[in-house]
Structure formats: structure tokens, C-alpha cells
Coordinates of N, CA, C and O in Angstrom, one line a residue:
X211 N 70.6 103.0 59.5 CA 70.5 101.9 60.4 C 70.4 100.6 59.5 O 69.7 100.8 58.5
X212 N 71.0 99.2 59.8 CA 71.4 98.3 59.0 C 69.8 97.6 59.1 O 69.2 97.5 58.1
X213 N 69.3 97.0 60.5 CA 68.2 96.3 60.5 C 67.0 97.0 61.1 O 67.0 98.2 61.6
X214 N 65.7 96.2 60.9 CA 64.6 97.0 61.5 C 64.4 96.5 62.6 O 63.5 96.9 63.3
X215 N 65.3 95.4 63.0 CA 65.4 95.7 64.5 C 66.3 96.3 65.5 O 66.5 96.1 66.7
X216 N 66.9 97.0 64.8 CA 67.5 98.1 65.0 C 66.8 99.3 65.1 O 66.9 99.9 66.2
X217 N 65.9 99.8 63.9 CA 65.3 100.7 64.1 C 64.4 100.6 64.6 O 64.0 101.7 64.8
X218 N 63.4 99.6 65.3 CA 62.4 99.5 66.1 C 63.0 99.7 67.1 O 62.5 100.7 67.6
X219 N 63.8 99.2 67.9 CA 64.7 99.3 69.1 C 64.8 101.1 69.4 O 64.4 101.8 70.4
X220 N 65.4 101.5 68.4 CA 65.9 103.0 68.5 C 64.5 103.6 68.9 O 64.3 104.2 69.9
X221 N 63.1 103.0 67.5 CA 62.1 104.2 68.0 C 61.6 103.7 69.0 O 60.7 104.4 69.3
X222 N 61.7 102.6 69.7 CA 61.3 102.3 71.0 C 61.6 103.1 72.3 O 60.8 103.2 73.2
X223 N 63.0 104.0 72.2 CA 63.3 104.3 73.2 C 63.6 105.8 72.5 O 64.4 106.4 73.2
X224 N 63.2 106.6 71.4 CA 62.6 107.6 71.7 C 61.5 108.0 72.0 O 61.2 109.1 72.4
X225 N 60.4 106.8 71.9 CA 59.2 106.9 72.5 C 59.2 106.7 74.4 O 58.7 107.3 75.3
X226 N 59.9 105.9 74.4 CA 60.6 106.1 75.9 C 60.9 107.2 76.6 O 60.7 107.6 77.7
X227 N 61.6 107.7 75.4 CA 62.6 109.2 76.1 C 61.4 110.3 76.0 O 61.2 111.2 76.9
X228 N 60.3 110.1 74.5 CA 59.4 111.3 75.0 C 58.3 110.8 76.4 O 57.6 111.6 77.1
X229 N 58.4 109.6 76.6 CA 57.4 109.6 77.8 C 58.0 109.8 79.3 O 57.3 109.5 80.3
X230 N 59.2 110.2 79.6 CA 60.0 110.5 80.4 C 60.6 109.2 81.1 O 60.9 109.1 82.2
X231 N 60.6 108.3 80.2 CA 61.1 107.0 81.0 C 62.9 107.0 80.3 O 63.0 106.1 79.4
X232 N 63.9 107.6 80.6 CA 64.9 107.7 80.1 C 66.1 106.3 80.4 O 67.1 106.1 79.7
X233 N 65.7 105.6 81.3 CA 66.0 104.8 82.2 C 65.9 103.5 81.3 O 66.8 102.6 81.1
X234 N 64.4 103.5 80.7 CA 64.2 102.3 80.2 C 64.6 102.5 78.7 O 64.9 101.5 78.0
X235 N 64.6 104.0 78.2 CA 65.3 103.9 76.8 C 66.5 104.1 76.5 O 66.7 104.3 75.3
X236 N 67.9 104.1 77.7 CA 69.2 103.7 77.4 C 68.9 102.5 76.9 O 69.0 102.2 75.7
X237 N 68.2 101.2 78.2 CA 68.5 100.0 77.3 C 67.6 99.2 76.3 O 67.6 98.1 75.8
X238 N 66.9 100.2 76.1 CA 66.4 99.5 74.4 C 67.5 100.1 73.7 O 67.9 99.3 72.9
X239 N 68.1 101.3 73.6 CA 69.3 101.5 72.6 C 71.0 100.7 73.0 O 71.9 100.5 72.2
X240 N 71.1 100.4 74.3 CA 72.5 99.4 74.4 C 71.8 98.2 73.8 O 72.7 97.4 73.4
X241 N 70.5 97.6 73.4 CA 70.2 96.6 72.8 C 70.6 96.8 71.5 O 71.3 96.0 70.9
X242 N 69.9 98.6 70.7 CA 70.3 98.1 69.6 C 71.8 98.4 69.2 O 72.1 98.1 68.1
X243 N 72.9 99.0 69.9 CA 73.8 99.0 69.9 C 74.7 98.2 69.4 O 75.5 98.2 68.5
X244 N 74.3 97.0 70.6 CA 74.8 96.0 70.2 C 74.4 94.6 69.3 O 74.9 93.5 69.2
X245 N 73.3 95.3 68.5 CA 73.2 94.6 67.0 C 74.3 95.3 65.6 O 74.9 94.7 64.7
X246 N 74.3 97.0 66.1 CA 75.3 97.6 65.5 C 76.3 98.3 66.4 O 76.3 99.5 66.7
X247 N 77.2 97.5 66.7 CA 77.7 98.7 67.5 C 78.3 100.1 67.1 O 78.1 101.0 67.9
X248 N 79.2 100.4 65.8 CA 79.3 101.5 65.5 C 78.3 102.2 64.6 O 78.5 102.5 63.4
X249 N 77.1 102.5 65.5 CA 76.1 103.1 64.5 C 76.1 104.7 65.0 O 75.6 105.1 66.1
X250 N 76.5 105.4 64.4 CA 76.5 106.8 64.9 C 74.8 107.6 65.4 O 74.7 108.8 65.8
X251 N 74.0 106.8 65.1 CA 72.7 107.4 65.6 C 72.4 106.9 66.6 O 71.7 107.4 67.5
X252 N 73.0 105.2 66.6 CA 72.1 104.9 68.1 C 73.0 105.5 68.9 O 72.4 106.2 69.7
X253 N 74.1 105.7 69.0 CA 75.1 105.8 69.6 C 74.8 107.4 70.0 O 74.5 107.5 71.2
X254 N 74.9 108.4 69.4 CA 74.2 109.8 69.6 C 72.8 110.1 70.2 O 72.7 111.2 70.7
X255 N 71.7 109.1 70.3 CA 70.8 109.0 70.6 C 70.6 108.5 72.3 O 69.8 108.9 73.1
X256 N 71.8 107.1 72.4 CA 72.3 107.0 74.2 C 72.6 108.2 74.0 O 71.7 108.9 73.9
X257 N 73.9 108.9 74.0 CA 74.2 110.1 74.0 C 72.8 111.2 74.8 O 72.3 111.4 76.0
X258 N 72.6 111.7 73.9 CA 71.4 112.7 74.3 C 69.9 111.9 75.3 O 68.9 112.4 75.8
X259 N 70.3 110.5 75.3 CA 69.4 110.3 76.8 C 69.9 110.1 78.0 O 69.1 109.8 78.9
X260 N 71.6 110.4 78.1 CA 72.3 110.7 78.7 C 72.4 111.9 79.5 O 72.6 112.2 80.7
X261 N 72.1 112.5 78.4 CA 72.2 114.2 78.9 C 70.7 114.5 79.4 O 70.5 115.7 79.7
X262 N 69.9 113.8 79.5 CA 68.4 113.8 79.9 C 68.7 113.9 81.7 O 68.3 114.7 82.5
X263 N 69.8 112.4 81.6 CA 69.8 112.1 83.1 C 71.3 112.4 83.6 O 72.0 111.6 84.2
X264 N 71.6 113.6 83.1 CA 72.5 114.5 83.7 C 73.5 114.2 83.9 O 74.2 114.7 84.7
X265 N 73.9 113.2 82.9 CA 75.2 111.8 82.9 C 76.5 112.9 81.8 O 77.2 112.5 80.9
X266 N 76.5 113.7 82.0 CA 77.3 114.4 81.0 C 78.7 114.0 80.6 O 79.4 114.4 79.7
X267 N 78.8 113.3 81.6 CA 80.7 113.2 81.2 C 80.4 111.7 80.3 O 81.1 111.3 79.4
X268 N 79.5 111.1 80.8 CA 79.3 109.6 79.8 C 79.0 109.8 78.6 O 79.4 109.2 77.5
X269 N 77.8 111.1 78.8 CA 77.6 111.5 77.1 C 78.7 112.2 76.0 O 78.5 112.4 74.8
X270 N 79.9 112.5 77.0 CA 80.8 113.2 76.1 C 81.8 112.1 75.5 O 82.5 112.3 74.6
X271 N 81.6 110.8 76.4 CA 82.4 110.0 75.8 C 82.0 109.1 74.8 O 82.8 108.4 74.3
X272 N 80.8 109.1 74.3 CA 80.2 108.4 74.0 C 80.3 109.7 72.5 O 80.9 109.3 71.5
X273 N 79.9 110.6 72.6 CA 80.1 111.3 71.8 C 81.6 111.6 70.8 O 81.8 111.7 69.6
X274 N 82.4 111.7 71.8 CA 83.7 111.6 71.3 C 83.8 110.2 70.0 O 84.2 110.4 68.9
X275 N 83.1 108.8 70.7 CA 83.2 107.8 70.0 C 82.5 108.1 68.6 O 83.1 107.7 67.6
X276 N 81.5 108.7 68.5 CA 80.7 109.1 67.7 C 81.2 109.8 66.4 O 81.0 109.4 65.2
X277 N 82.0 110.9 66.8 CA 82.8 111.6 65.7 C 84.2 110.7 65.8 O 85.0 111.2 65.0
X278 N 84.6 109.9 66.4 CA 85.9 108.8 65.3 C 85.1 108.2 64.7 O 85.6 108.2 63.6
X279 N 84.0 107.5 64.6 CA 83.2 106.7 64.2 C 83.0 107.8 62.6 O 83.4 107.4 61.4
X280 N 82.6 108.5 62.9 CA 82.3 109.3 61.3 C 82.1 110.9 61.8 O 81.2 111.6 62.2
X281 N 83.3 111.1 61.4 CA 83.9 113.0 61.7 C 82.5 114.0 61.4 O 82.3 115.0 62.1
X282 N 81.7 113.6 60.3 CA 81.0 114.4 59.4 C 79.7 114.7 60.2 O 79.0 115.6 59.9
X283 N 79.4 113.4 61.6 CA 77.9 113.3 61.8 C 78.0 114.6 63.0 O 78.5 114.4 64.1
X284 N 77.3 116.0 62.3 CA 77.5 117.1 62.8 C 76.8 117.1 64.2 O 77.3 117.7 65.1
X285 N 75.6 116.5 64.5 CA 74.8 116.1 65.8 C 75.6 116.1 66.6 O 75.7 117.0 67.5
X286 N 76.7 114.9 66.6 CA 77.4 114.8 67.7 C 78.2 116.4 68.3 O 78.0 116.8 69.4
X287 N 78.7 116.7 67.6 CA 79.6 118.0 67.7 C 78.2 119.1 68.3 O 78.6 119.9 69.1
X288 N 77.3 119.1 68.0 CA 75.9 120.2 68.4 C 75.9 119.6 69.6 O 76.2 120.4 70.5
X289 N 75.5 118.4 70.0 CA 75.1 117.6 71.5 C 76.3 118.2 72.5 O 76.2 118.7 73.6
X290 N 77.9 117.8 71.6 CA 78.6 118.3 72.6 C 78.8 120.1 72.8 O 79.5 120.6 73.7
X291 N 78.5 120.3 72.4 CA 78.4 122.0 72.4 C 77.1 122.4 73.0 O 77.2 123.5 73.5
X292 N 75.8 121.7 73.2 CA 75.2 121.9 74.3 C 75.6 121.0 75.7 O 74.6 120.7 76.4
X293 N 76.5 120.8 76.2 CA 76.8 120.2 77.4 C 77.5 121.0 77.4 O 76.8 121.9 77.9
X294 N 78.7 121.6 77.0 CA 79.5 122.7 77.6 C 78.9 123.7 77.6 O 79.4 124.5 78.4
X295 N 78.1 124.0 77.1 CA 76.9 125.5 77.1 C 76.4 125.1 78.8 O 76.9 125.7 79.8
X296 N 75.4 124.0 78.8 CA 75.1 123.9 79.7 C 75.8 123.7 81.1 O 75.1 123.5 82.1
X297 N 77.3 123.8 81.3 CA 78.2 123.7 81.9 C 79.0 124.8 81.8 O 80.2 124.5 82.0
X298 N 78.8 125.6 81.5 CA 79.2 126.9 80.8 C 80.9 126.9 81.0 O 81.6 127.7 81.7
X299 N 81.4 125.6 80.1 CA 82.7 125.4 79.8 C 82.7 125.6 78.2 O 82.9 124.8 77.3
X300 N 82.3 127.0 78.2 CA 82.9 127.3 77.1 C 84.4 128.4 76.8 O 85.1 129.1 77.5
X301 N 84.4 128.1 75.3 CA 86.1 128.7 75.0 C 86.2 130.2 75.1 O 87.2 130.8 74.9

């Protein structure tokens, strides 16, 4: 992550996401998003508070963005392999 108000933002709304407020920590992360927008962690991290609130097809898109963004960040590819598990669309 480039700033630390970026990373305050992010740990803002995993502290969000562990207090069950998922709602309020999408948008501390579309905040810091859009300080970075191609950041593959905040971007993975909406992701998986997505899949909190059962938004799965948003989280796959968002994931998708994630691996063009940078092929290697294996998370993404794990996050989306638990939504089709959990959707038991698997191959």
C-alpha cells in the first residue's frame, strides 16, 4: 500500500469487518480505493467483505479485476475458489 492513509482506511474496515459491521467497511475501503485504485489488497479485501454480505457475483468481479491487476496475487484466485465451493460450482 502506497499511503498510510490508505492503510489506516484498510485497517479501519477490517476492524469493521471483525466487528460485524460489513456495510460500514466496504466504504472505508471504496475510500481507500480510490486513493489507490489499482491496489490489489484493498481491492481483495472489498472482495472478501463482499462475500461477508453474500454479494458473490460482485466479489467475483472485482476479483477478476484483481488478477489483471497482478496475475501472481494468489488470494484472489483462493477467494474465488471459495465462492464456487460455496456455490458448489465446481469443475
Amino acid at each position: 500500500m502506497k499511503s498510510d492513509s490508505e492503510k489506516s482506511l484498510n485497517n479501519k474496515a477490517v476492524s469493521l469487518l471483525n466487528l460485524s459491521k460489513p456495510d460500514e467497511a466496504i466504504k472505508e475501503l471504496e475510500k481507500a480505493i480510490k486513493l489507490s485504485p489499482n491496489n490489489p489488497t484493498l481491492m481483495n479485501n472489498k472482495a472478501v467483505t463482499l462475500i461477508d454480505l453474500k454479494r458473490q457475483d460482485e466479489a467475483l468481479n472485482i476479483l477478476d479485476e484483481v488478477i489483471n491487476i497482478d496475475p501472481d496475487f494468489f488470494k484472489a484466485y483462493n477467494n474465488k475458489g471459495t465462492i464456487y465451493f460455496n456455490q458448489k460450482n465446481l469443475i
